[in-house]
Amino acid sequence: MTGELSPIDKAKFVAAKRAVDYVEDGMRVGLGTGSTAAWMVRCLGEMVRDEGLRIKGVPTSTRTAQLAREVGIEVISLDEAKWLDVTIDGADEFDGDLNLIKGGGGALLQEKIVATASDQMIVIADVGKEVETLGNFPLPVEVIPFGWQTTRALLEEMLISMDVLGREVTLRMNGGTPFITDEGNHILDLHLNRIGNARQLSMVLNQIPGVVENGLFIDICDAVVLGFGDGRVEVRDINEGTVEQDRIDFVESDNLFADLDD
Ligand code: 5RP
């Protein structure tokens, strides 16, 4: 089955497979959203089923909640968990300080709340997500629907004084209608090309009325598990200052690799 996976999917899978080593029996685990995070949820489900791992999972989106339940992970709310041992999630971009752009899947709000309420956030990514400077991936900003065009105008005005290369702001669509997040909001994508000062931009964005949260994750991620298409993984820990190399052997498992449509 793995022979049918593209190199990028293999990279995502091996990153996820290595990252679940952070999860121990009895932990409360934040479950990220996206195609890489879906591999991680599948891997955890396999450990629950085959190894008797007991965990409680806090999903960051309705689709992750659905997948987690399907694979047998006990799902609880963040308020039930109160605090999490670890969150494992994907990212759209990460830089050398392990600052991130997230929200490509539109789940940045719950993802940021859950990651911030965790002892550790582990990011799983393929090599294509690594950048020198954040900003090539359009920065998602979640805004409330009320007056979103006014919010967009305020954003565009604010960007004039920011250290960015592009200033186009687009409303994310889902077919012919605006994309709606799990919280009932819209997403504005900021096409900035290069973000000179991500920390400053994140703070300024969240000052604008109508903005709920932005997709910059600054000082939240503790380690990145980077996957490669040939099975290699690299674990970069920003707190320990360590870089570890590892290799994941593919083991065919129809349950794990079947029907993954995220
Ligand atoms: C969802 C996210 C995802 O983690 C991000 O978009 C990466 O997704 P993928 O693993 O599918 O590339 O932030 O809101």
PDB file of C-alpha atoms and ligand atoms in Angstrom:
ATOM      1  CA  MET A   1       0.000   0.000   0.000  1.00  0.00           C
ATOM      2  CA  THR A   2       2.817   2.428   0.860  1.00  0.00           C
ATOM      3  CA  GLY A   3       4.272   1.790  -2.588  1.00  0.00           C
ATOM      4  CA  GLU A   4       1.353   3.817  -3.924  1.00  0.00           C
ATOM      5  CA  LEU A   5       2.130   6.821  -1.755  1.00  0.00           C
ATOM      6  CA  SER A   6       3.772   9.838  -3.373  1.00  0.00           C
ATOM      7  CA  PRO A   7       7.149  10.940  -1.909  1.00  0.00           C
ATOM      8  CA  ILE A   8       5.409  13.876  -0.222  1.00  0.00           C
ATOM      9  CA  ASP A   9       2.860  11.600   1.423  1.00  0.00           C
ATOM     10  CA  LYS A  10       5.649   9.287   2.560  1.00  0.00           C
ATOM     11  CA  ALA A  11       7.419  12.301   4.050  1.00  0.00           C
ATOM     12  CA  LYS A  12       4.256  13.316   5.900  1.00  0.00           C
ATOM     13  CA  PHE A  13       3.687   9.770   7.099  1.00  0.00           C
ATOM     14  CA  VAL A  14       7.208   9.234   8.464  1.00  0.00           C
ATOM     15  CA  ALA A  15       7.115  12.597  10.246  1.00  0.00           C
ATOM     16  CA  ALA A  16       3.810  11.608  11.857  1.00  0.00           C
ATOM     17  CA  LYS A  17       5.042   8.128  12.732  1.00  0.00           C
ATOM     18  CA  ARG A  18       8.131   9.524  14.479  1.00  0.00           C
ATOM     19  CA  ALA A  19       6.168  12.252  16.264  1.00  0.00           C
ATOM     20  CA  VAL A  20       3.817   9.829  18.009  1.00  0.00           C
ATOM     21  CA  ASP A  21       6.867   8.715  20.024  1.00  0.00           C
ATOM     22  CA  TYR A  22       6.159  11.854  22.077  1.00  0.00           C
ATOM     23  CA  VAL A  23       2.837  10.363  23.220  1.00  0.00           C
ATOM     24  CA  GLU A  24       2.777   8.230  26.360  1.00  0.00           C
ATOM     25  CA  ASP A  25       0.110   6.242  28.104  1.00  0.00           C
ATOM     26  CA  GLY A  26      -2.383   8.417  29.975  1.00  0.00           C
ATOM     27  CA  MET A  27      -1.571  11.628  28.124  1.00  0.00           C
ATOM     28  CA  ARG A  28      -4.012  14.281  26.976  1.00  0.00           C
ATOM     29  CA  VAL A  29      -3.073  15.004  23.376  1.00  0.00           C
ATOM     30  CA  GLY A  30      -3.953  17.905  21.093  1.00  0.00           C
ATOM     31  CA  LEU A  31      -4.768  16.578  17.632  1.00  0.00           C
ATOM     32  CA  GLY A  32      -3.938  18.930  14.779  1.00  0.00           C
ATOM     33  CA  THR A  33      -5.684  19.371  11.448  1.00  0.00           C
ATOM     34  CA  GLY A  34      -4.582  18.767   7.857  1.00  0.00           C
ATOM     35  CA  SER A  35      -3.184  15.961   5.746  1.00  0.00           C
ATOM     36  CA  THR A  36      -0.014  15.485   7.848  1.00  0.00           C
ATOM     37  CA  ALA A  37      -1.943  15.601  11.117  1.00  0.00           C
ATOM     38  CA  ALA A  38      -4.365  13.033   9.706  1.00  0.00           C
ATOM     39  CA  TRP A  39      -1.463  10.574   9.414  1.00  0.00           C
ATOM     40  CA  MET A  40      -0.630  11.255  13.043  1.00  0.00           C
ATOM     41  CA  VAL A  41      -4.230  10.582  14.122  1.00  0.00           C
ATOM     42  CA  ARG A  42      -4.153   7.323  12.176  1.00  0.00           C
ATOM     43  CA  CYS A  43      -0.869   6.306  13.827  1.00  0.00           C
ATOM     44  CA  LEU A  44      -2.265   7.060  17.278  1.00  0.00           C
ATOM     45  CA  GLY A  45      -5.414   5.106  16.462  1.00  0.00           C
ATOM     46  CA  GLU A  46      -3.250   2.128  15.545  1.00  0.00           C
ATOM     47  CA  MET A  47      -1.399   2.402  18.874  1.00  0.00           C
ATOM     48  CA  VAL A  48      -4.718   2.555  20.744  1.00  0.00           C
ATOM     49  CA  ARG A  49      -5.990  -0.488  18.915  1.00  0.00           C
ATOM     50  CA  ASP A  50      -2.857  -2.650  18.763  1.00  0.00           C
ATOM     51  CA  GLU A  51      -0.839  -1.583  21.792  1.00  0.00           C
ATOM     52  CA  GLY A  52      -3.575  -0.650  24.235  1.00  0.00           C
ATOM     53  CA  LEU A  53      -2.408   2.969  24.430  1.00  0.00           C
ATOM     54  CA  ARG A  54      -4.805   4.985  26.598  1.00  0.00           C
ATOM     55  CA  ILE A  55      -5.017   8.641  25.644  1.00  0.00           C
ATOM     56  CA  LYS A  56      -7.599  11.385  25.519  1.00  0.00           C
ATOM     57  CA  GLY A  57      -7.526  13.488  22.360  1.00  0.00           C
ATOM     58  CA  VAL A  58      -8.571  17.106  21.935  1.00  0.00           C
ATOM     59  CA  PRO A  59      -9.205  17.705  18.209  1.00  0.00           C
ATOM     60  CA  THR A  60      -8.651  21.072  16.560  1.00  0.00           C
ATOM     61  CA  SER A  61     -11.454  20.780  14.009  1.00  0.00           C
ATOM     62  CA  THR A  62     -14.637  18.876  13.336  1.00  0.00           C
ATOM     63  CA  ARG A  63     -12.900  16.811  10.646  1.00  0.00           C
ATOM     64  CA  THR A  64     -10.093  15.789  12.993  1.00  0.00           C
ATOM     65  CA  ALA A  65     -12.681  14.937  15.656  1.00  0.00           C
ATOM     66  CA  GLN A  66     -14.472  12.706  13.180  1.00  0.00           C
ATOM     67  CA  LEU A  67     -11.258  10.935  12.117  1.00  0.00           C
ATOM     68  CA  ALA A  68     -10.120  10.497  15.737  1.00  0.00           C
ATOM     69  CA  ARG A  69     -13.406   8.835  16.663  1.00  0.00           C
ATOM     70  CA  GLU A  70     -13.251   6.636  13.552  1.00  0.00           C
ATOM     71  CA  VAL A  71      -9.816   5.301  14.542  1.00  0.00           C
ATOM     72  CA  GLY A  72     -10.835   4.684  18.153  1.00  0.00           C
ATOM     73  CA  ILE A  73      -9.302   7.629  20.010  1.00  0.00           C
ATOM     74  CA  GLU A  74     -11.330   8.902  22.962  1.00  0.00           C
ATOM     75  CA  VAL A  75     -12.253  12.498  22.157  1.00  0.00           C
ATOM     76  CA  ILE A  76     -12.779  15.134  24.842  1.00  0.00           C
ATOM     77  CA  SER A  77     -13.144  18.909  24.717  1.00  0.00           C
ATOM     78  CA  LEU A  78     -10.356  21.296  25.679  1.00  0.00           C
ATOM     79  CA  ASP A  79     -12.410  22.421  28.659  1.00  0.00           C
ATOM     80  CA  GLU A  80     -12.673  18.827  29.828  1.00  0.00           C
ATOM     81  CA  ALA A  81      -8.932  18.339  29.399  1.00  0.00           C
ATOM     82  CA  LYS A  82      -8.094  21.812  30.803  1.00  0.00           C
ATOM     83  CA  TRP A  83      -4.418  21.372  29.890  1.00  0.00           C
ATOM     84  CA  LEU A  84      -2.624  19.076  27.464  1.00  0.00           C
ATOM     85  CA  ASP A  85       0.623  17.141  27.654  1.00  0.00           C
ATOM     86  CA  VAL A  86       1.428  17.506  23.994  1.00  0.00           C
ATOM     87  CA  THR A  87      -0.097  18.762  20.744  1.00  0.00           C
ATOM     88  CA  ILE A  88       1.024  17.400  17.387  1.00  0.00           C
ATOM     89  CA  ASP A  89       0.053  19.402  14.317  1.00  0.00           C
ATOM     90  CA  GLY A  90       1.161  20.245  10.806  1.00  0.00           C
ATOM     91  CA  ALA A  91       2.226  23.633   9.473  1.00  0.00           C
ATOM     92  CA  ASP A  92       2.217  25.529   6.211  1.00  0.00           C
ATOM     93  CA  GLU A  93       5.645  27.069   6.836  1.00  0.00           C
ATOM     94  CA  PHE A  94       8.272  27.030   9.576  1.00  0.00           C
ATOM     95  CA  ASP A  95      11.473  29.038   9.927  1.00  0.00           C
ATOM     96  CA  GLY A  96      14.773  28.501  11.753  1.00  0.00           C
ATOM     97  CA  ASP A  97      13.292  29.715  15.058  1.00  0.00           C
ATOM     98  CA  LEU A  98      10.392  27.257  14.623  1.00  0.00           C
ATOM     99  CA  ASN A  99       7.940  30.091  14.145  1.00  0.00           C
ATOM    100  CA  LEU A 100       5.084  29.017  11.924  1.00  0.00           C
ATOM    101  CA  ILE A 101       2.407  29.961   9.467  1.00  0.00           C
ATOM    102  CA  LYS A 102      -0.673  27.817   9.997  1.00  0.00           C
ATOM    103  CA  GLY A 103      -4.267  27.898   8.858  1.00  0.00           C
ATOM    104  CA  GLY A 104      -4.035  26.567   5.336  1.00  0.00           C
ATOM    105  CA  GLY A 105      -6.788  24.186   6.361  1.00  0.00           C
ATOM    106  CA  GLY A 106      -8.768  26.964   8.023  1.00  0.00           C
ATOM    107  CA  ALA A 107      -8.428  25.610  11.571  1.00  0.00           C
ATOM    108  CA  LEU A 108      -5.899  28.102  12.937  1.00  0.00           C
ATOM    109  CA  LEU A 109      -8.061  29.401  15.777  1.00  0.00           C
ATOM    110  CA  GLN A 110      -8.672  26.095  17.520  1.00  0.00           C
ATOM    111  CA  GLU A 111      -5.129  24.998  16.604  1.00  0.00           C
ATOM    112  CA  LYS A 112      -3.590  28.016  18.311  1.00  0.00           C
ATOM    113  CA  ILE A 113      -5.751  27.720  21.412  1.00  0.00           C
ATOM    114  CA  VAL A 114      -4.988  24.006  21.748  1.00  0.00           C
ATOM    115  CA  ALA A 115      -1.239  24.354  21.062  1.00  0.00           C
ATOM    116  CA  THR A 116      -0.949  27.200  23.566  1.00  0.00           C
ATOM    117  CA  ALA A 117      -2.685  25.079  26.212  1.00  0.00           C
ATOM    118  CA  SER A 118      -0.085  22.302  25.828  1.00  0.00           C
ATOM    119  CA  ASP A 119       3.186  21.572  27.603  1.00  0.00           C
ATOM    120  CA  GLN A 120       4.711  20.907  24.201  1.00  0.00           C
ATOM    121  CA  MET A 121       3.782  21.573  20.594  1.00  0.00           C
ATOM    122  CA  ILE A 122       5.372  19.231  18.069  1.00  0.00           C
ATOM    123  CA  VAL A 123       5.084  20.182  14.402  1.00  0.00           C
ATOM    124  CA  ILE A 124       5.164  17.501  11.729  1.00  0.00           C
ATOM    125  CA  ALA A 125       6.141  18.581   8.248  1.00  0.00           C
ATOM    126  CA  ASP A 126       7.638  17.559   4.956  1.00  0.00           C
ATOM    127  CA  VAL A 127      10.753  19.383   3.754  1.00  0.00           C
ATOM    128  CA  GLY A 128       8.757  21.694   1.505  1.00  0.00           C
ATOM    129  CA  LYS A 129       7.477  23.544   4.571  1.00  0.00           C
ATOM    130  CA  GLU A 130      10.878  24.851   5.662  1.00  0.00           C
ATOM    131  CA  VAL A 131      11.606  28.497   4.781  1.00  0.00           C
ATOM    132  CA  GLU A 132      14.277  31.033   5.601  1.00  0.00           C
ATOM    133  CA  THR A 133      11.719  33.793   6.104  1.00  0.00           C
ATOM    134  CA  LEU A 134       7.989  33.305   6.634  1.00  0.00           C
ATOM    135  CA  GLY A 135       5.517  34.766   4.184  1.00  0.00           C
ATOM    136  CA  ASN A 136       5.583  32.957   0.883  1.00  0.00           C
ATOM    137  CA  PHE A 137       2.514  30.998   1.994  1.00  0.00           C
ATOM    138  CA  PRO A 138      -0.444  33.406   2.246  1.00  0.00           C
ATOM    139  CA  LEU A 139      -1.013  34.251   5.915  1.00  0.00           C
ATOM    140  CA  PRO A 140      -4.527  33.211   7.033  1.00  0.00           C
ATOM    141  CA  VAL A 141      -6.362  35.632   9.302  1.00  0.00           C
ATOM    142  CA  GLU A 142      -9.680  34.599  10.835  1.00  0.00           C
ATOM    143  CA  VAL A 143     -12.228  37.456  10.887  1.00  0.00           C
ATOM    144  CA  ILE A 144     -15.824  37.624  11.996  1.00  0.00           C
ATOM    145  CA  PRO A 145     -18.330  37.854   9.112  1.00  0.00           C
ATOM    146  CA  PHE A 146     -19.852  41.120  10.419  1.00  0.00           C
ATOM    147  CA  GLY A 147     -18.243  43.963   8.468  1.00  0.00           C
ATOM    148  CA  TRP A 148     -15.510  41.738   7.010  1.00  0.00           C
ATOM    149  CA  GLN A 149     -14.953  44.138   4.111  1.00  0.00           C
ATOM    150  CA  THR A 150     -14.271  46.945   6.568  1.00  0.00           C
ATOM    151  CA  THR A 151     -11.899  44.643   8.440  1.00  0.00           C
ATOM    152  CA  ARG A 152     -10.149  43.892   5.157  1.00  0.00           C
ATOM    153  CA  ALA A 153      -9.780  47.627   4.445  1.00  0.00           C
ATOM    154  CA  LEU A 154      -8.277  48.148   7.922  1.00  0.00           C
ATOM    155  CA  LEU A 155      -5.887  45.254   7.309  1.00  0.00           C
ATOM    156  CA  GLU A 156      -4.776  46.682   3.974  1.00  0.00           C
ATOM    157  CA  GLU A 157      -4.153  50.077   5.546  1.00  0.00           C
ATOM    158  CA  MET A 158      -2.185  48.544   8.399  1.00  0.00           C
ATOM    159  CA  LEU A 159       0.007  46.550   5.988  1.00  0.00           C
ATOM    160  CA  ILE A 160       1.318  49.776   4.421  1.00  0.00           C
ATOM    161  CA  SER A 161       3.445  50.371   7.515  1.00  0.00           C
ATOM    162  CA  MET A 162       4.575  46.749   7.900  1.00  0.00           C
ATOM    163  CA  ASP A 163       7.821  45.124   6.729  1.00  0.00           C
ATOM    164  CA  VAL A 164       6.225  42.933   4.058  1.00  0.00           C
ATOM    165  CA  LEU A 165       6.709  42.566   0.296  1.00  0.00           C
ATOM    166  CA  GLY A 166       3.107  42.044  -0.837  1.00  0.00           C
ATOM    167  CA  ARG A 167      -0.165  43.533   0.401  1.00  0.00           C
ATOM    168  CA  GLU A 168      -2.966  41.744  -1.423  1.00  0.00           C
ATOM    169  CA  VAL A 169      -5.752  40.473   0.842  1.00  0.00           C
ATOM    170  CA  THR A 170      -8.242  37.899  -0.473  1.00  0.00           C
ATOM    171  CA  LEU A 171     -11.355  36.342   1.022  1.00  0.00           C
ATOM    172  CA  ARG A 172     -11.012  32.563   1.144  1.00  0.00           C
ATOM    173  CA  MET A 173     -13.739  30.877  -0.870  1.00  0.00           C
ATOM    174  CA  ASN A 174     -15.233  27.413  -0.803  1.00  0.00           C
ATOM    175  CA  GLY A 175     -16.610  26.938  -4.280  1.00  0.00           C
ATOM    176  CA  GLY A 176     -18.811  29.947  -4.938  1.00  0.00           C
ATOM    177  CA  THR A 177     -19.318  31.012  -1.311  1.00  0.00           C
ATOM    178  CA  PRO A 178     -17.035  32.342   1.420  1.00  0.00           C
ATOM    179  CA  PHE A 179     -15.238  29.667   3.440  1.00  0.00           C
ATOM    180  CA  ILE A 180     -16.731  29.283   6.921  1.00  0.00           C
ATOM    181  CA  THR A 181     -14.543  28.115   9.800  1.00  0.00           C
ATOM    182  CA  ASP A 182     -15.662  25.787  12.590  1.00  0.00           C
ATOM    183  CA  GLU A 183     -16.313  28.936  14.625  1.00  0.00           C
ATOM    184  CA  GLY A 184     -18.541  30.435  11.922  1.00  0.00           C
ATOM    185  CA  ASN A 185     -15.974  32.989  10.761  1.00  0.00           C
ATOM    186  CA  HIS A 186     -14.292  33.891   7.457  1.00  0.00           C
ATOM    187  CA  ILE A 187     -10.616  33.662   6.499  1.00  0.00           C
ATOM    188  CA  LEU A 188      -8.738  36.505   4.842  1.00  0.00           C
ATOM    189  CA  ASP A 189      -5.517  35.350   3.177  1.00  0.00           C
ATOM    190  CA  LEU A 190      -2.712  37.921   3.226  1.00  0.00           C
ATOM    191  CA  HIS A 191      -0.352  37.567   0.255  1.00  0.00           C
ATOM    192  CA  LEU A 192       2.742  39.081   1.827  1.00  0.00           C
ATOM    193  CA  ASN A 193       5.542  37.124   0.048  1.00  0.00           C
ATOM    194  CA  ARG A 194       7.970  37.960   2.837  1.00  0.00           C
ATOM    195  CA  ILE A 195       7.293  38.884   6.486  1.00  0.00           C
ATOM    196  CA  GLY A 196      10.197  40.908   7.871  1.00  0.00           C
ATOM    197  CA  ASN A 197       8.985  40.981  11.488  1.00  0.00           C
ATOM    198  CA  ALA A 198       6.509  38.191  12.190  1.00  0.00           C
ATOM    199  CA  ARG A 199       6.240  38.906  15.919  1.00  0.00           C
ATOM    200  CA  GLN A 200       5.309  42.543  15.333  1.00  0.00           C
ATOM    201  CA  LEU A 201       2.865  41.667  12.557  1.00  0.00           C
ATOM    202  CA  SER A 202       1.122  39.082  14.720  1.00  0.00           C
ATOM    203  CA  MET A 203       0.613  41.571  17.535  1.00  0.00           C
ATOM    204  CA  VAL A 204      -0.601  44.360  15.260  1.00  0.00           C
ATOM    205  CA  LEU A 205      -3.009  42.065  13.393  1.00  0.00           C
ATOM    206  CA  ASN A 206      -4.734  41.034  16.594  1.00  0.00           C
ATOM    207  CA  GLN A 207      -5.341  44.690  17.524  1.00  0.00           C
ATOM    208  CA  ILE A 208      -7.685  45.184  14.567  1.00  0.00           C
ATOM    209  CA  PRO A 209     -11.391  44.958  15.464  1.00  0.00           C
ATOM    210  CA  GLY A 210     -12.976  42.089  13.565  1.00  0.00           C
ATOM    211  CA  VAL A 211      -9.790  40.003  13.596  1.00  0.00           C
ATOM    212  CA  VAL A 212     -10.245  36.926  15.749  1.00  0.00           C
ATOM    213  CA  GLU A 213      -6.778  35.399  15.356  1.00  0.00           C
ATOM    214  CA  ASN A 214      -3.971  35.120  12.838  1.00  0.00           C
ATOM    215  CA  GLY A 215      -1.984  32.148  11.580  1.00  0.00           C
ATOM    216  CA  LEU A 216       1.429  33.209  12.894  1.00  0.00           C
ATOM    217  CA  PHE A 217       2.533  30.872  15.689  1.00  0.00           C
ATOM    218  CA  ILE A 218       5.376  32.665  17.448  1.00  0.00           C
ATOM    219  CA  ASP A 219       7.317  30.874  20.237  1.00  0.00           C
ATOM    220  CA  ILE A 220       4.670  28.156  20.434  1.00  0.00           C
ATOM    221  CA  CYS A 221       6.363  25.252  18.660  1.00  0.00           C
ATOM    222  CA  ASP A 222       8.921  23.239  20.669  1.00  0.00           C
ATOM    223  CA  ALA A 223      10.129  20.791  18.036  1.00  0.00           C
ATOM    224  CA  VAL A 224       9.715  20.043  14.363  1.00  0.00           C
ATOM    225  CA  VAL A 225       9.751  16.499  13.061  1.00  0.00           C
ATOM    226  CA  LEU A 226      10.744  16.802   9.440  1.00  0.00           C
ATOM    227  CA  GLY A 227       9.956  13.916   7.116  1.00  0.00           C
ATOM    228  CA  PHE A 228      11.655  12.956   3.846  1.00  0.00           C
ATOM    229  CA  GLY A 229      10.261  10.872   1.012  1.00  0.00           C
ATOM    230  CA  ASP A 230      12.912   8.160   1.500  1.00  0.00           C
ATOM    231  CA  GLY A 231      11.916   7.442   5.103  1.00  0.00           C
ATOM    232  CA  ARG A 232      14.424   9.689   6.853  1.00  0.00           C
ATOM    233  CA  VAL A 233      13.269  11.971   9.632  1.00  0.00           C
ATOM    234  CA  GLU A 234      14.994  14.833  11.391  1.00  0.00           C
ATOM    235  CA  VAL A 235      13.891  16.031  14.809  1.00  0.00           C
ATOM    236  CA  ARG A 236      14.808  19.624  15.621  1.00  0.00           C
ATOM    237  CA  ASP A 237      14.238  20.630  19.229  1.00  0.00           C
ATOM    238  CA  ILE A 238      14.428  24.389  19.792  1.00  0.00           C
ATOM    239  CA  ASN A 239      14.610  24.144  23.605  1.00  0.00           C
ATOM    240  CA  GLU A 240      17.335  21.506  23.713  1.00  0.00           C
ATOM    241  CA  GLY A 241      19.095  22.944  20.668  1.00  0.00           C
ATOM    242  CA  THR A 242      19.415  19.420  19.277  1.00  0.00           C
ATOM    243  CA  VAL A 243      19.002  17.896  15.820  1.00  0.00           C
ATOM    244  CA  GLU A 244      18.481  14.124  15.623  1.00  0.00           C
ATOM    245  CA  GLN A 245      18.373  11.951  12.532  1.00  0.00           C
ATOM    246  CA  ASP A 246      16.220   8.857  12.383  1.00  0.00           C
ATOM    247  CA  ARG A 247      14.658   6.518   9.853  1.00  0.00           C
ATOM    248  CA  ILE A 248      11.183   5.034   9.743  1.00  0.00           C
ATOM    249  CA  ASP A 249      10.649   1.673   8.090  1.00  0.00           C
ATOM    250  CA  PHE A 250       7.400   1.365   6.221  1.00  0.00           C
ATOM    251  CA  VAL A 251       5.212  -1.460   7.379  1.00  0.00           C
ATOM    252  CA  GLU A 252       2.247  -2.260   5.215  1.00  0.00           C
ATOM    253  CA  SER A 253      -0.997  -1.790   7.070  1.00  0.00           C
ATOM    254  CA  ASP A 254      -4.244  -1.625   5.162  1.00  0.00           C
ATOM    255  CA  ASN A 255      -6.044  -0.114   8.123  1.00  0.00           C
ATOM    256  CA  LEU A 256      -3.612   2.756   8.394  1.00  0.00           C
ATOM    257  CA  PHE A 257      -3.322   3.597   4.719  1.00  0.00           C
ATOM    258  CA  ALA A 258      -6.855   3.003   3.511  1.00  0.00           C
ATOM    259  CA  ASP A 259      -9.455   5.725   2.966  1.00  0.00           C
ATOM    260  CA  LEU A 260      -7.310   8.682   3.955  1.00  0.00           C
ATOM    261  CA  ASP A 261      -9.022  11.538   2.202  1.00  0.00           C
ATOM    262  CA  ASP A 262      -7.953  14.592   4.214  1.00  0.00           C
TER     263      ASP A 262
HETATM  264  C1  5RP B   1      -4.696  23.626   9.129  1.00  0.00           C
HETATM  265  C2  5RP B   1      -3.236  23.774   9.221  1.00  0.00           C
HETATM  266  C3  5RP B   1      -2.406  22.653   8.709  1.00  0.00           C
HETATM  267  O1  5RP B   1      -1.615  22.182   9.735  1.00  0.00           O
HETATM  268  C4  5RP B   1      -1.541  23.157   7.606  1.00  0.00           C
HETATM  269  O2  5RP B   1      -2.378  23.732   6.618  1.00  0.00           O
HETATM  270  C5  5RP B   1      -0.712  22.030   6.993  1.00  0.00           C
HETATM  271  O3  5RP B   1      -1.556  21.145   6.329  1.00  0.00           O
HETATM  272  P1  5RP B   1      -0.990  19.878   5.567  1.00  0.00           P
HETATM  273  O4  5RP B   1      -0.410  18.974   6.601  1.00  0.00           O
HETATM  274  O5  5RP B   1      -2.206  19.294   4.896  1.00  0.00           O
HETATM  275  O6  5RP B   1       0.031  20.351   4.589  1.00  0.00           O
HETATM  276  O7  5RP B   1      -2.699  24.739   9.700  1.00  0.00           O
HETATM  277  O8  5RP B   1      -5.341  24.782   9.558  1.00  0.00           O
END
